[in-house]
Amino acid sequence: MKRTLAAIMASAMMLFALAGCSGGDPSSESTAPNDPPEGSSQAAEPVTISVGVPTAPPALPVLRMMDAQLLGENVTIDLNVWNAPEELLAMVQGGEHDMYAFPLTVISTLYNKGLDVRLMNVNTWGVTYFMTTDPDFTTWSDLAGKTVYIPLQSSPPDALTQYFLNEAGLTVGEDVEVVYASTAEVASLLASGQAEYATLIEPQVTSAMKQNSEVRRALSFEEEWQRVTGTDTMIPNAGFGTTQTFIDGNPELTAQFQEAYAESAQWVLENPTEAAALAEEYLNMNAAVVEAAIPNMGLTFKSAQDAREELDTFYQLLNDFDPSMIGGALPDDGLYYAG
């Protein structure tokens, strides 16, 4: 299963996440709009941060930060939406962006290939479900001879689906046929009845279930993860990253962004209606679907350092199964932002 970097990136678009789970309260307290987080100072001169995000859970706290000017009046967030994995690759290689929302398999791969990326936090956990319209389906072994639709090859949902199938004694391409498509396409096929079995992430899980009453969550990846690892940890799926170049040039602003993001992630959970309205305003996402999905989005902030136990388990499991999924090796300490 060796893949080139281009092949991995060309199919590794998330969405992520990127986690239908709970837990982990951010440690920062709320600050009033237009004030920077406590303990940080506003930039003396106007500064623009270029941020690359998909239309997925990790983007929602950034919208709050923009709307409430949580970085202060002198700091502008220039939001750049990537709708295709090639666009994310171009952002990283071009070096013209400062921060990115990353699937954790992708940032590990880029780091192991020598690109200047650093993981600041993990913000999306679990988020993935195995969906079906088959009322008799109960476990992975039932998929022998079936076709499974998966969004985004080489993303965490793909990697974990393959792991769970293998753990059940099934081999992709032999016992199970896998069809890759975009997250939206998988949701549409499932909702229309054209796909009977699919891996899917929020908020598309909620969308598919609203469109077709026969669609159900058959397996929670969170529960499957805990079963195979023998832990009660959450699955880390996506996080925010930056570059060491940006950190070195803007240490205070980097720390300020981290703190404001933590605060804003909690705000999204506590204000789903307002957060969904921002998603519709800035990202053209359906507000009703986003609001309904927020409780299951697994949006929980942990700094990269605080999430090391879960990250080490995640990367070790995938490295043991197929090292190419994370760039060929376990990432070392240099991947993780120390702030």
XYZ file of C-alpha atoms in Angstrom:
339
model
C 0.000 0.000 0.000
C 2.808 2.358 -0.728
C 1.599 5.680 -2.011
C 3.380 8.763 -3.245
C 2.851 12.039 -1.416
C 0.776 13.373 -4.283
C -1.483 10.339 -4.256
C -1.948 10.566 -0.523
C -2.713 14.273 -0.583
C -4.913 14.075 -3.651
C -7.305 11.863 -1.792
C -6.867 12.869 1.800
C -9.449 15.659 2.119
C -11.253 15.312 5.381
C -13.896 15.850 7.004
C -12.524 15.312 8.724
C -12.560 14.610 10.882
C -12.563 14.988 11.183
C -15.706 12.485 15.952
C -19.338 11.960 17.569
C -18.062 12.135 21.094
C -17.921 14.241 24.228
C -15.439 15.381 26.843
C -12.490 17.676 27.255
C -13.366 21.220 28.270
C -11.009 23.953 27.100
C -9.208 25.609 29.956
C -9.548 29.160 28.724
C -12.384 31.347 29.969
C -14.635 33.459 27.774
C -13.532 36.953 26.932
C -15.694 39.751 25.653
C -15.932 40.309 21.879
C -13.330 42.711 20.486
C -10.924 41.890 23.338
C -7.927 39.580 22.843
C -7.735 36.517 25.109
C -6.527 37.271 28.622
C -2.783 37.318 28.964
C -2.028 38.250 25.363
C -1.551 41.566 23.640
C -2.965 42.855 20.401
C -0.653 43.438 17.496
C 0.643 47.008 17.407
C 0.388 47.091 13.615
C -2.307 45.570 11.379
C -1.658 41.883 10.754
C -3.405 39.449 8.427
C -3.361 35.703 9.084
C -4.118 33.530 6.073
C -6.014 30.421 7.187
C -6.933 27.405 5.048
C -10.002 25.368 6.056
C -12.518 22.946 4.543
C -16.269 23.204 5.102
C -16.014 20.965 8.176
C -16.069 21.130 12.009
C -12.542 22.565 12.475
C -13.627 25.712 10.630
C -16.456 26.632 13.003
C -14.350 28.088 15.851
C -12.439 30.208 13.327
C -15.728 31.745 12.190
C -16.452 32.740 15.780
C -12.969 34.236 16.094
C -13.561 36.289 12.951
C -17.065 37.404 13.860
C -16.167 38.444 17.422
C -12.702 39.775 16.543
C -11.180 37.654 19.285
C -7.654 38.324 18.057
C -8.221 42.050 18.403
C -9.119 44.789 15.967
C -5.633 44.894 14.467
C -5.635 41.224 13.414
C -7.571 40.086 10.349
C -8.199 36.437 9.493
C -8.176 35.868 5.753
C -10.225 32.683 5.420
C -9.389 30.496 2.431
C -11.647 27.504 1.798
C -10.147 24.473 0.119
C -12.735 22.365 -1.669
C -10.328 19.868 -3.202
C -7.279 18.142 -1.726
C -5.092 19.576 -4.468
C -5.892 23.026 -3.098
C -4.705 22.054 0.396
C -1.481 20.654 -1.045
C -0.932 23.867 -2.980
C -1.488 25.942 0.159
C 1.164 24.026 2.084
C 3.703 23.882 -0.713
C 3.137 27.493 -1.751
C 4.015 28.811 1.685
C 1.591 31.716 1.366
C -0.730 30.574 4.156
C -0.090 30.704 7.870
C -2.422 28.124 9.408
C -4.398 25.146 8.197
C -7.016 22.659 9.311
C -5.433 19.239 8.758
C -6.546 15.605 8.817
C -4.049 14.023 11.209
C -2.923 11.438 8.667
C -2.098 14.259 6.260
C -0.061 16.448 8.607
C 1.969 13.419 9.709
C 2.638 12.505 6.091
C 3.741 16.037 5.220
C 5.970 16.256 8.278
C 7.613 12.917 7.501
C 8.251 14.166 3.955
C 10.172 17.129 5.329
C 7.611 19.913 4.926
C 7.537 22.721 7.471
C 4.334 21.850 9.344
C 3.554 21.775 13.069
C 0.436 20.491 14.826
C -0.978 23.058 17.251
C -4.048 21.250 18.529
C -6.524 18.470 18.017
C -10.051 19.777 17.724
C -12.106 17.050 16.056
C -12.509 13.603 17.597
C -14.329 10.459 16.504
C -16.771 12.122 14.060
C -17.033 8.945 11.983
C -19.794 6.357 11.786
C -20.450 3.289 9.710
C -23.819 3.838 8.080
C -26.218 1.436 6.428
C -29.765 0.884 5.231
C -29.411 -2.868 5.848
C -31.522 -3.740 8.921
C -29.649 -7.021 9.391
C -26.140 -5.565 9.507
C -24.506 -5.820 12.933
C -20.730 -6.177 12.607
C -17.778 -5.722 10.242
C -17.687 -9.400 9.284
C -21.150 -8.971 7.725
C -19.488 -6.962 4.942
C -17.955 -9.997 3.219
C -18.882 -9.761 -0.449
C -20.302 -6.249 -0.049
C -19.416 -2.832 -1.477
C -18.499 -0.076 0.961
C -18.406 3.602 0.033
C -15.738 5.677 1.771
C -15.073 9.420 1.566
C -11.545 10.521 0.800
C -8.902 7.898 0.297
C -6.072 7.923 2.885
C -7.997 10.122 5.312
C -8.530 8.955 8.921
C -12.018 7.560 8.089
C -10.490 5.480 5.281
C -7.518 4.314 7.340
C -9.677 3.246 10.267
C -12.273 1.544 8.043
C -9.518 -0.554 6.523
C -8.113 -1.314 9.954
C -11.466 -2.469 11.336
C -12.154 -4.596 8.243
C -8.742 -6.217 8.533
C -9.276 -6.808 12.238
C -12.494 -8.674 11.280
C -10.560 -10.881 8.881
C -11.573 -9.099 5.666
C -9.200 -7.792 3.006
C -10.090 -4.743 0.942
C -10.055 -5.599 -2.749
C -10.573 -9.288 -2.076
C -13.365 -9.765 0.456
C -14.777 -6.254 0.325
C -14.999 -3.801 -2.554
C -14.301 -0.190 -1.628
C -15.483 2.764 -3.682
C -14.027 6.199 -2.917
C -15.925 9.438 -3.455
C -16.228 12.882 -1.938
C -17.990 13.223 1.393
C -20.972 14.896 -0.269
C -21.193 12.170 -2.911
C -21.130 9.374 -0.329
C -23.868 11.106 1.667
C -25.992 11.548 -1.455
C -25.572 7.912 -2.541
C -26.501 6.718 0.928
C -29.529 9.006 1.197
C -30.797 8.004 -2.257
C -30.466 4.293 -1.539
C -27.782 3.750 -4.186
C -25.242 2.905 -1.483
C -26.159 0.359 1.176
C -22.971 0.541 3.266
C -20.809 3.608 3.832
C -18.354 5.258 6.150
C -19.454 8.839 6.760
C -18.621 11.840 8.916
C -20.612 14.665 10.475
C -22.432 16.786 9.506
C -23.157 14.591 6.467
C -24.267 11.762 8.781
C -27.093 13.918 10.075
C -27.932 15.126 6.573
C -28.244 11.588 5.160
C -30.429 10.467 8.052
C -32.736 13.439 7.594
C -33.172 12.598 3.913
C -33.738 8.860 4.321
C -35.344 7.374 7.424
C -33.843 3.944 6.647
C -30.295 5.258 7.024
C -28.910 4.478 10.480
C -25.701 4.676 12.466
C -24.721 1.013 12.637
C -21.284 1.343 14.228
C -19.572 4.153 16.078
C -15.896 4.412 15.219
C -15.382 5.761 18.731
C -16.707 2.546 20.269
C -14.804 0.393 17.783
C -11.604 2.302 18.541
C -12.020 1.732 22.256
C -12.735 -1.955 21.661
C -9.590 -2.637 19.610
C -7.260 -0.432 21.683
C -8.614 -1.476 25.072
C -8.719 2.170 26.144
C -11.363 4.775 26.895
C -9.635 7.395 24.743
C -11.186 9.299 21.880
C -10.074 8.994 18.258
C -8.116 12.101 17.206
C -9.121 13.004 13.670
C -8.270 16.582 12.786
C -6.487 19.601 14.152
C -5.052 22.989 13.384
C -1.493 23.346 12.215
C 0.988 26.029 11.240
C 4.657 26.212 10.294
C 7.754 26.620 12.411
C 8.573 29.646 10.274
C 5.329 31.335 11.356
C 5.819 30.334 15.000
C 9.345 31.757 15.069
C 8.239 35.008 13.477
C 5.013 35.392 15.477
C 5.304 33.536 18.793
C 2.854 35.746 20.691
C 0.268 35.764 17.909
C 0.524 31.985 17.559
C -0.183 31.547 21.269
C -3.020 34.065 21.017
C -4.608 32.130 18.139
C -4.361 28.884 20.118
C -6.094 30.379 23.152
C -8.814 32.072 21.107
C -9.456 28.852 19.191
C -9.904 26.917 22.460
C -12.405 29.485 23.701
C -14.254 29.503 20.402
C -14.552 25.718 20.202
C -16.377 25.753 23.516
C -18.536 28.663 22.350
C -19.654 26.642 19.306
C -20.785 23.779 21.544
C -22.680 26.140 23.835
C -24.220 28.239 21.036
C -25.124 25.825 18.203
C -27.769 28.082 16.647
C -25.435 31.056 16.391
C -22.529 28.879 15.243
C -24.672 27.310 12.521
C -25.710 30.759 11.329
C -22.031 31.696 10.962
C -21.402 28.491 8.988
C -24.154 29.432 6.587
C -22.972 33.043 6.338
C -19.270 32.366 5.797
C -19.212 28.867 4.283
C -22.654 28.484 2.695
C -23.373 25.414 4.822
C -26.999 24.544 5.646
C -27.602 26.098 9.054
C -30.296 23.625 10.119
C -28.110 20.622 9.312
C -25.052 22.127 11.012
C -27.011 23.003 14.154
C -28.423 19.476 14.403
C -24.979 17.951 13.819
C -22.927 20.060 16.260
C -23.577 17.782 19.287
C -22.162 14.855 17.271
C -19.265 16.677 15.584
C -16.765 15.748 18.262
C -15.576 19.331 18.500
C -13.329 19.312 21.579
C -10.125 21.286 21.995
C -6.857 19.829 23.243
C -3.444 21.297 22.622
C -1.129 19.005 20.688
C 0.917 18.460 23.834
C -2.126 17.569 25.939
C -3.342 15.189 23.225
C -0.072 13.256 22.964
C -1.414 10.074 24.570
C -4.258 9.814 22.056
C -2.023 10.885 19.165
C 0.643 8.328 20.037
C -1.980 5.568 20.180
C -3.514 6.675 16.879
C -0.233 6.903 15.000
C 1.124 3.676 16.487
C -1.985 1.730 15.484
C -1.822 2.986 11.898
C 1.941 2.552 11.703
C 1.611 -1.079 12.773
C -1.122 -1.634 10.181
C 0.298 0.328 7.230
C 3.071 2.914 7.751
C 2.315 4.604 4.420
C -0.916 5.949 5.913
C 1.072 8.348 8.118
C 4.063 9.010 5.868
C 6.121 5.905 6.532
C 7.038 6.359 10.189
C 5.860 7.590 13.547
C 6.251 11.390 13.693
C 8.811 12.570 16.221
C 8.449 15.312 18.820
C 9.227 18.011 16.272
C 5.715 17.745 14.832
C 4.093 19.103 17.956
C 3.811 22.807 18.793
C 5.116 23.366 22.298
C 2.751 26.209 23.200
